GROMACS .gro file of C-alpha atoms in nm:
model
  312
    1MET     CA    1   1.981   1.080  -1.107
    2THR     CA    2   1.803   0.749  -1.170
    3ASP     CA    3   1.639   0.573  -1.461
    4ARG     CA    4   1.321   0.549  -1.256
    5LEU     CA    5   1.007   0.535  -1.469
    6ILE     CA    6   0.749   0.482  -1.194
    7THR     CA    7   0.627   0.805  -1.038
    8HIS     CA    8   0.383   0.709  -0.759
    9LEU     CA    9   0.139   0.461  -0.609
   10ARG     CA   10  -0.211   0.462  -0.759
   11HIS     CA   11  -0.433   0.196  -0.600
   12VAL     CA   12  -0.457  -0.146  -0.438
   13ASP     CA   13  -0.714  -0.401  -0.556
   14ILE     CA   14  -0.857  -0.670  -0.330
   15ALA     CA   15  -1.111  -0.951  -0.370
   16VAL     CA   16  -1.335  -1.083  -0.091
   17PRO     CA   17  -1.624  -1.330  -0.054
   18ASP     CA   18  -1.848  -1.100   0.154
   19TYR     CA   19  -1.841  -0.808  -0.085
   20ASP     CA   20  -2.139  -0.622   0.064
   21LYS     CA   21  -1.995  -0.625   0.416
   22GLN     CA   22  -1.656  -0.509   0.291
   23LEU     CA   23  -1.809  -0.230   0.081
   24GLU     CA   24  -2.009  -0.107   0.379
   25PHE     CA   25  -1.696  -0.097   0.595
   26TYR     CA   26  -1.483   0.098   0.348
   27THR     CA   27  -1.753   0.354   0.269
   28SER     CA   28  -1.939   0.399   0.597
   29MET     CA   29  -1.658   0.342   0.846
   30TRP     CA   30  -1.320   0.389   0.674
   31GLY     CA   31  -1.420   0.701   0.481
   32LEU     CA   32  -1.382   0.610   0.114
   33LYS     CA   33  -1.629   0.710  -0.156
   34ALA     CA   34  -1.778   0.460  -0.400
   35GLU     CA   35  -1.730   0.653  -0.725
   36THR     CA   36  -1.820   0.365  -0.956
   37THR     CA   37  -1.993   0.044  -0.865
   38ASP     CA   38  -2.107  -0.249  -1.072
   39ASP     CA   39  -2.239  -0.591  -0.981
   40GLY     CA   40  -1.971  -0.716  -0.746
   41LEU     CA   41  -1.717  -0.450  -0.840
   42ALA     CA   42  -1.657  -0.114  -0.670
   43PHE     CA   43  -1.399   0.158  -0.725
   44LEU     CA   44  -1.343   0.344  -0.399
   45ALA     CA   45  -1.186   0.690  -0.407
   46THR     CA   46  -1.034   0.916  -0.146
   47GLU     CA   47  -1.191   1.261  -0.143
   48GLY     CA   48  -0.858   1.446  -0.143
   49SER     CA   49  -0.679   1.266  -0.426
   50PRO     CA   50  -0.681   1.319  -0.804
   51GLU     CA   51  -0.653   0.941  -0.851
   52GLN     CA   52  -0.969   0.780  -0.985
   53TYR     CA   53  -0.971   0.533  -0.697
   54ALA     CA   54  -0.754   0.408  -0.412
   55VAL     CA   55  -0.915   0.067  -0.365
   56ARG     CA   56  -1.084  -0.162  -0.613
   57LEU     CA   57  -1.310  -0.409  -0.439
   58ARG     CA   58  -1.421  -0.726  -0.617
   59ARG     CA   59  -1.659  -1.006  -0.516
   60ALA     CA   60  -1.484  -1.344  -0.538
   61GLU     CA   61  -1.509  -1.691  -0.388
   62GLU     CA   62  -1.170  -1.650  -0.223
   63LYS     CA   63  -0.998  -1.356  -0.055
   64ARG     CA   64  -0.690  -1.231  -0.240
   65LEU     CA   65  -0.479  -0.932  -0.334
   66ASP     CA   66  -0.571  -0.873  -0.698
   67LEU     CA   67  -0.302  -0.619  -0.784
   68ILE     CA   68  -0.102  -0.312  -0.690
   69SER     CA   69  -0.102  -0.021  -0.936
   70PHE     CA   70   0.167   0.241  -0.993
   71GLY     CA   71   0.177   0.547  -1.214
   72ALA     CA   72   0.418   0.652  -1.489
   73ALA     CA   73   0.466   0.996  -1.645
   74ASN     CA   74   0.361   0.914  -2.001
   75ARG     CA   75   0.296   0.643  -2.262
   76GLU     CA   76   0.660   0.639  -2.368
   77ASP     CA   77   0.768   0.548  -2.015
   78VAL     CA   78   0.502   0.278  -1.994
   79ASP     CA   79   0.628   0.126  -2.321
   80ALA     CA   80   0.990   0.154  -2.211
   81LEU     CA   81   0.921  -0.018  -1.882
   82ALA     CA   82   0.724  -0.299  -2.047
   83GLN     CA   83   1.008  -0.352  -2.292
   84ARG     CA   84   1.264  -0.348  -2.011
   85LEU     CA   85   1.072  -0.604  -1.806
   86GLY     CA   86   0.998  -0.833  -2.100
   87SER     CA   87   1.357  -0.835  -2.218
   88SER     CA   88   1.469  -0.926  -1.865
   89GLY     CA   89   1.243  -1.232  -1.858
   90VAL     CA   90   0.971  -1.085  -1.637
   91ARG     CA   91   0.636  -1.246  -1.722
   92LEU     CA   92   0.392  -0.991  -1.864
   93VAL     CA   93   0.022  -1.043  -1.798
   94SER     CA   94  -0.075  -0.795  -2.069
   95GLU     CA   95   0.100  -0.573  -2.321
   96PRO     CA   96   0.065  -0.193  -2.302
   97ASP     CA   97  -0.281  -0.090  -2.422
   98LYS     CA   98  -0.580   0.128  -2.339
   99LEU     CA   99  -0.718   0.058  -1.992
  100GLN     CA  100  -1.085  -0.023  -1.940
  101THR     CA  101  -1.099   0.091  -1.576
  102PRO     CA  102  -1.240   0.430  -1.459
  103GLY     CA  103  -1.036   0.718  -1.599
  104GLY     CA  104  -0.901   0.509  -1.885
  105GLY     CA  105  -0.534   0.557  -1.951
  106TYR     CA  106  -0.261   0.341  -2.097
  107GLY     CA  107  -0.088   0.060  -1.915
  108PHE     CA  108   0.014  -0.302  -1.875
  109ARG     CA  109   0.040  -0.569  -1.607
  110PHE     CA  110   0.308  -0.816  -1.503
  111PHE     CA  111   0.389  -1.070  -1.232
  112ASP     CA  112   0.657  -0.988  -0.979
  113ASN     CA  113   0.889  -1.261  -0.850
  114ASP     CA  114   0.633  -1.369  -0.586
  115GLY     CA  115   0.355  -1.401  -0.843
  116ARG     CA  116   0.148  -1.098  -0.745
  117THR     CA  117   0.006  -0.885  -1.024
  118VAL     CA  118   0.143  -0.531  -1.068
  119GLU     CA  119   0.005  -0.265  -1.302
  120VAL     CA  120   0.180   0.043  -1.441
  121SER     CA  121  -0.021   0.313  -1.618
  122SER     CA  122  -0.015   0.668  -1.748
  123ASP     CA  123  -0.265   0.920  -1.891
  124VAL     CA  124  -0.539   0.828  -1.646
  125ALA     CA  125  -0.795   1.107  -1.626
  126VAL     CA  126  -0.772   1.324  -1.316
  127ARG     CA  127  -1.063   1.281  -1.079
  128ARG     CA  128  -1.245   1.584  -0.943
  129HIS     CA  129  -1.128   1.607  -0.584
  130ARG     CA  130  -1.127   1.861  -0.304
  131LYS     CA  131  -0.927   1.987  -0.010
  132ILE     CA  132  -0.997   1.790   0.305
  133GLU     CA  133  -1.105   2.043   0.565
  134GLN     CA  134  -0.982   2.081   0.922
  135GLY     CA  135  -1.139   1.817   1.146
  136GLU     CA  136  -1.245   1.584   0.863
  137SER     CA  137  -1.134   1.238   0.968
  138ILE     CA  138  -1.138   1.076   0.624
  139PRO     CA  139  -0.839   0.967   0.412
  140VAL     CA  140  -0.672   1.217   0.182
  141LYS     CA  141  -0.502   0.952  -0.030
  142LEU     CA  142  -0.352   0.604  -0.037
  143SER     CA  143  -0.013   0.646   0.130
  144HIS     CA  144   0.165   0.312   0.087
  145VAL     CA  145   0.124  -0.063   0.059
  146VAL     CA  146   0.322  -0.327   0.247
  147ILE     CA  147   0.348  -0.681   0.110
  148ASN     CA  148   0.462  -1.008   0.267
  149SER     CA  149   0.717  -1.236   0.104
  150PRO     CA  150   0.882  -1.566   0.202
  151THR     CA  151   1.187  -1.452   0.003
  152PRO     CA  152   1.200  -1.081   0.086
  153GLU     CA  153   1.561  -1.025  -0.017
  154ALA     CA  154   1.476  -1.148  -0.366
  155THR     CA  155   1.162  -0.934  -0.376
  156VAL     CA  156   1.353  -0.622  -0.271
  157ALA     CA  157   1.611  -0.698  -0.541
  158PHE     CA  158   1.332  -0.743  -0.800
  159TYR     CA  159   1.179  -0.402  -0.732
  160ASN     CA  160   1.519  -0.237  -0.725
  161LYS     CA  161   1.652  -0.398  -1.043
  162HIS     CA  162   1.343  -0.387  -1.262
  163LEU     CA  163   1.151  -0.085  -1.129
  164SER     CA  164   1.430   0.128  -0.976
  165PHE     CA  165   1.275   0.145  -0.631
  166ALA     CA  166   1.528   0.280  -0.381
  167LEU     CA  167   1.587   0.155  -0.027
  168SER     CA  168   1.503   0.412   0.242
  169ASP     CA  169   1.542   0.210   0.565
  170THR     CA  170   1.549  -0.147   0.697
  171LEU     CA  171   1.417  -0.303   1.017
  172PHE     CA  172   1.598  -0.591   1.186
  173SER     CA  173   1.614  -0.769   1.519
  174PRO     CA  174   1.907  -0.952   1.681
  175HIS     CA  175   1.709  -1.278   1.678
  176MET     CA  176   1.536  -1.263   1.338
  177GLY     CA  177   1.776  -1.063   1.124
  178GLU     CA  178   1.634  -0.820   0.866
  179VAL     CA  179   1.254  -0.827   0.855
  180MET     CA  180   1.124  -0.523   0.665
  181TRP     CA  181   1.252  -0.305   0.382
  182PHE     CA  182   1.106   0.039   0.300
  183LEU     CA  183   1.122   0.127  -0.070
  184ARG     CA  184   1.053   0.459  -0.239
  185THR     CA  185   0.979   0.564  -0.593
  186ASN     CA  186   0.972   0.940  -0.523
  187THR     CA  187   1.071   1.165  -0.233
  188HIS     CA  188   0.823   1.005   0.009
  189HIS     CA  189   0.998   0.768   0.249
  190HIS     CA  190   0.812   0.466   0.110
  191SER     CA  191   0.536   0.384  -0.132
  192LEU     CA  192   0.603   0.013  -0.092
  193ALA     CA  193   0.751  -0.195   0.188
  194ILE     CA  194   0.835  -0.565   0.192
  195ALA     CA  195   0.812  -0.779   0.504
  196ARG     CA  196   0.948  -1.123   0.582
  197CYS     CA  197   0.666  -1.375   0.615
  198PRO     CA  198   0.617  -1.752   0.567
  199HIS     CA  199   0.388  -1.687   0.269
  200VAL     CA  200   0.289  -1.434   0.003
  201SER     CA  201   0.013  -1.199   0.123
  202LEU     CA  202  -0.093  -0.841   0.181
  203HIS     CA  203   0.062  -0.701   0.500
  204HIS     CA  204  -0.135  -0.375   0.508
  205ALA     CA  205  -0.260  -0.079   0.306
  206SER     CA  206  -0.209   0.266   0.456
  207PHE     CA  207  -0.415   0.581   0.408
  208GLU     CA  208  -0.291   0.932   0.474
  209MET     CA  209  -0.499   1.171   0.684
  210ARG     CA  210  -0.494   1.553   0.671
  211GLY     CA  211  -0.299   1.596   0.995
  212ILE     CA  212  -0.250   1.476   1.350
  213ASP     CA  213  -0.591   1.592   1.470
  214GLU     CA  214  -0.775   1.427   1.181
  215TYR     CA  215  -0.567   1.112   1.226
  216MET     CA  216  -0.663   1.091   1.594
  217ARG     CA  217  -1.027   1.171   1.520
  218GLY     CA  218  -1.037   0.890   1.266
  219THR     CA  219  -0.869   0.649   1.505
  220GLY     CA  220  -1.123   0.738   1.774
  221ARG     CA  221  -1.417   0.702   1.536
  222LEU     CA  222  -1.313   0.347   1.449
  223LEU     CA  223  -1.260   0.256   1.814
  224ARG     CA  224  -1.604   0.390   1.905
  225GLY     CA  225  -1.746   0.198   1.610
  226GLY     CA  226  -1.613  -0.130   1.747
  227VAL     CA  227  -1.357  -0.192   1.471
  228GLU     CA  228  -1.082  -0.424   1.596
  229LYS     CA  229  -0.758  -0.235   1.654
  230VAL     CA  230  -0.434  -0.421   1.589
  231TRP     CA  231  -0.174  -0.161   1.687
  232GLY     CA  232  -0.149   0.207   1.775
  233PRO     CA  233  -0.186   0.495   1.796
  234GLY     CA  234   0.185   0.571   1.779
  235ARG     CA  235   0.467   0.707   1.566
  236HIS     CA  236   0.721   0.489   1.385
  237MET     CA  237   1.087   0.580   1.360
  238ALA     CA  238   1.135   0.455   1.002
  239GLY     CA  239   0.938   0.710   0.800
  240ASN     CA  240   0.857   0.913   1.113
  241ASN     CA  241   0.486   0.860   1.040
  242THR     CA  242   0.198   0.804   1.278
  243PHE     CA  243   0.015   0.470   1.278
  244SER     CA  244  -0.315   0.316   1.381
  245TYR     CA  245  -0.378  -0.031   1.241
  246PHE     CA  246  -0.722  -0.192   1.220
  247LEU     CA  247  -0.873  -0.506   1.068
  248ASP     CA  248  -1.128  -0.486   0.789
  249PRO     CA  249  -1.413  -0.742   0.790
  250HIS     CA  250  -1.200  -0.998   0.602
  251GLY     CA  251  -0.894  -0.965   0.823
  252ASN     CA  252  -0.688  -0.737   0.601
  253THR     CA  253  -0.489  -0.483   0.802
  254VAL     CA  254  -0.554  -0.120   0.709
  255GLU     CA  255  -0.381   0.183   0.855
  256TYR     CA  256  -0.447   0.549   0.918
  257THR     CA  257  -0.124   0.751   0.902
  258THR     CA  258   0.003   1.104   0.858
  259GLU     CA  259   0.327   1.300   0.825
  260LEU     CA  260   0.521   1.035   0.633
  261GLU     CA  261   0.874   1.171   0.594
  262GLU     CA  262   0.988   1.335   0.270
  263LEU     CA  263   1.353   1.279   0.184
  264ASP     CA  264   1.630   1.461   0.004
  265GLU     CA  265   1.724   1.174  -0.223
  266ASP     CA  266   2.065   1.323  -0.301
  267THR     CA  267   2.177   1.310   0.060
  268TRP     CA  268   1.969   1.033   0.220
  269HIS     CA  269   2.148   0.728   0.361
  270PRO     CA  270   1.940   0.423   0.465
  271HIS     CA  271   1.925   0.335   0.832
  272LEU     CA  272   1.927  -0.013   0.986
  273TYR     CA  273   1.684   0.007   1.278
  274ASP     CA  274   1.657  -0.254   1.554
  275PHE     CA  275   1.283  -0.299   1.600
  276SER     CA  276   1.335  -0.474   1.933
  277ASP     CA  277   1.402  -0.120   2.060
  278PRO     CA  278   1.056   0.011   2.165
  279GLU     CA  279   1.140   0.362   2.039
  280VAL     CA  280   1.194   0.226   1.688
  281THR     CA  281   0.846   0.078   1.665
  282ASP     CA  282   0.681   0.367   1.852
  283GLN     CA  283   0.862   0.689   1.934
  284TRP     CA  284   0.570   0.816   2.141
  285GLY     CA  285   0.532   0.508   2.361
  286THR     CA  286   0.154   0.528   2.330
  287ALA     CA  287   0.084   0.215   2.122
  288ASN     CA  288   0.029  -0.133   2.260
  289PRO     CA  289   0.361  -0.324   2.252
  290MET     CA  290   0.464  -0.517   1.943
  291SER     CA  291   0.348  -0.873   2.014
  292GLU     CA  292   0.273  -1.209   1.854
  293PHE     CA  293  -0.086  -1.091   1.804
  294VAL     CA  294   0.025  -0.785   1.607
  295ALA     CA  295   0.269  -0.991   1.399
  296LYS     CA  296   0.014  -1.265   1.329
  297GLN     CA  297  -0.247  -1.019   1.203
  298SER     CA  298   0.002  -0.860   0.965
  299PHE     CA  299   0.091  -1.203   0.823
  300ASN     CA  300  -0.267  -1.220   0.689
  301ASP     CA  301  -0.399  -1.529   0.508
  302PRO     CA  302  -0.180  -1.687   0.239
  303ASP     CA  303  -0.260  -1.544  -0.103
  304ARG     CA  304  -0.327  -1.837  -0.333
  305GLY     CA  305  -0.382  -1.611  -0.633
  306VAL     CA  306  -0.012  -1.588  -0.714
  307PHE     CA  307   0.072  -1.612  -1.084
  308VAL     CA  308  -0.302  -1.597  -1.156
  309ALA     CA  309  -0.410  -1.268  -1.312
  310PRO     CA  310  -0.728  -1.109  -1.175
  311PRO     CA  311  -1.016  -1.013  -1.405
  312VAL     CA  312  -0.971  -0.677  -1.574
   0.00000   0.00000   0.00000
């Protein structure tokens, strides 16, 4: 048993200068639905998820990761977590209160140790959603988010100590040491992963597809559409999930995935995988090799919005 108060990943919020181009990509190409849009603000949902939205897109002068949002079971857990963080010296952006975003709810925001904004909420209204049908190559839900940190050991420790995220697996290489940590907040192998990087940034956001066929259809649709592929298609060893990574118009890496492993938390023991072994990065052997190009794209641009809260 744990004292875990976070239940799942809700959404990832990004800001970009060319808002119209980004909105067109995520709706027409990536397969998200613009449920609510305002002047320079769009809430993009996945058709198969009860979450109000998976991506919030905001027009801004500078590209940045605005926040990552997680869910809690109820208001009492939200209050307890806010109190726990505040008493431990974590800087709160806002106190628990009613949320003004689609679906309402009750939540608060805080800065993690790298200065990125994190939100925790409960009682958000369930969105009307539907079963994704066979052959539909659109995302079912937001699967996980990976973030970059120049001090990843400290960031892993932050999420473990303050939010009770558990370590599922770690990647390392003989030359670089440990480079990526996969963290879970439920039985899914990871909702969050943390990668070693020279700066704070978004590594990638991953979207789950209905199955292998839909995953491959989506990958093919993007390739035919001329979207730049970074890596894939293949199947990772850590998490045992499929992967196809692409670049959105602002250079953020986004992934189609499926079949992310579900764990028995009572018996699971974390692995230490050597990612210089080709079978660790891709069990199938179908993806382009891990290279400097792949690594550079996942570094992304430095996020200069750290310790600066985004607009509500």
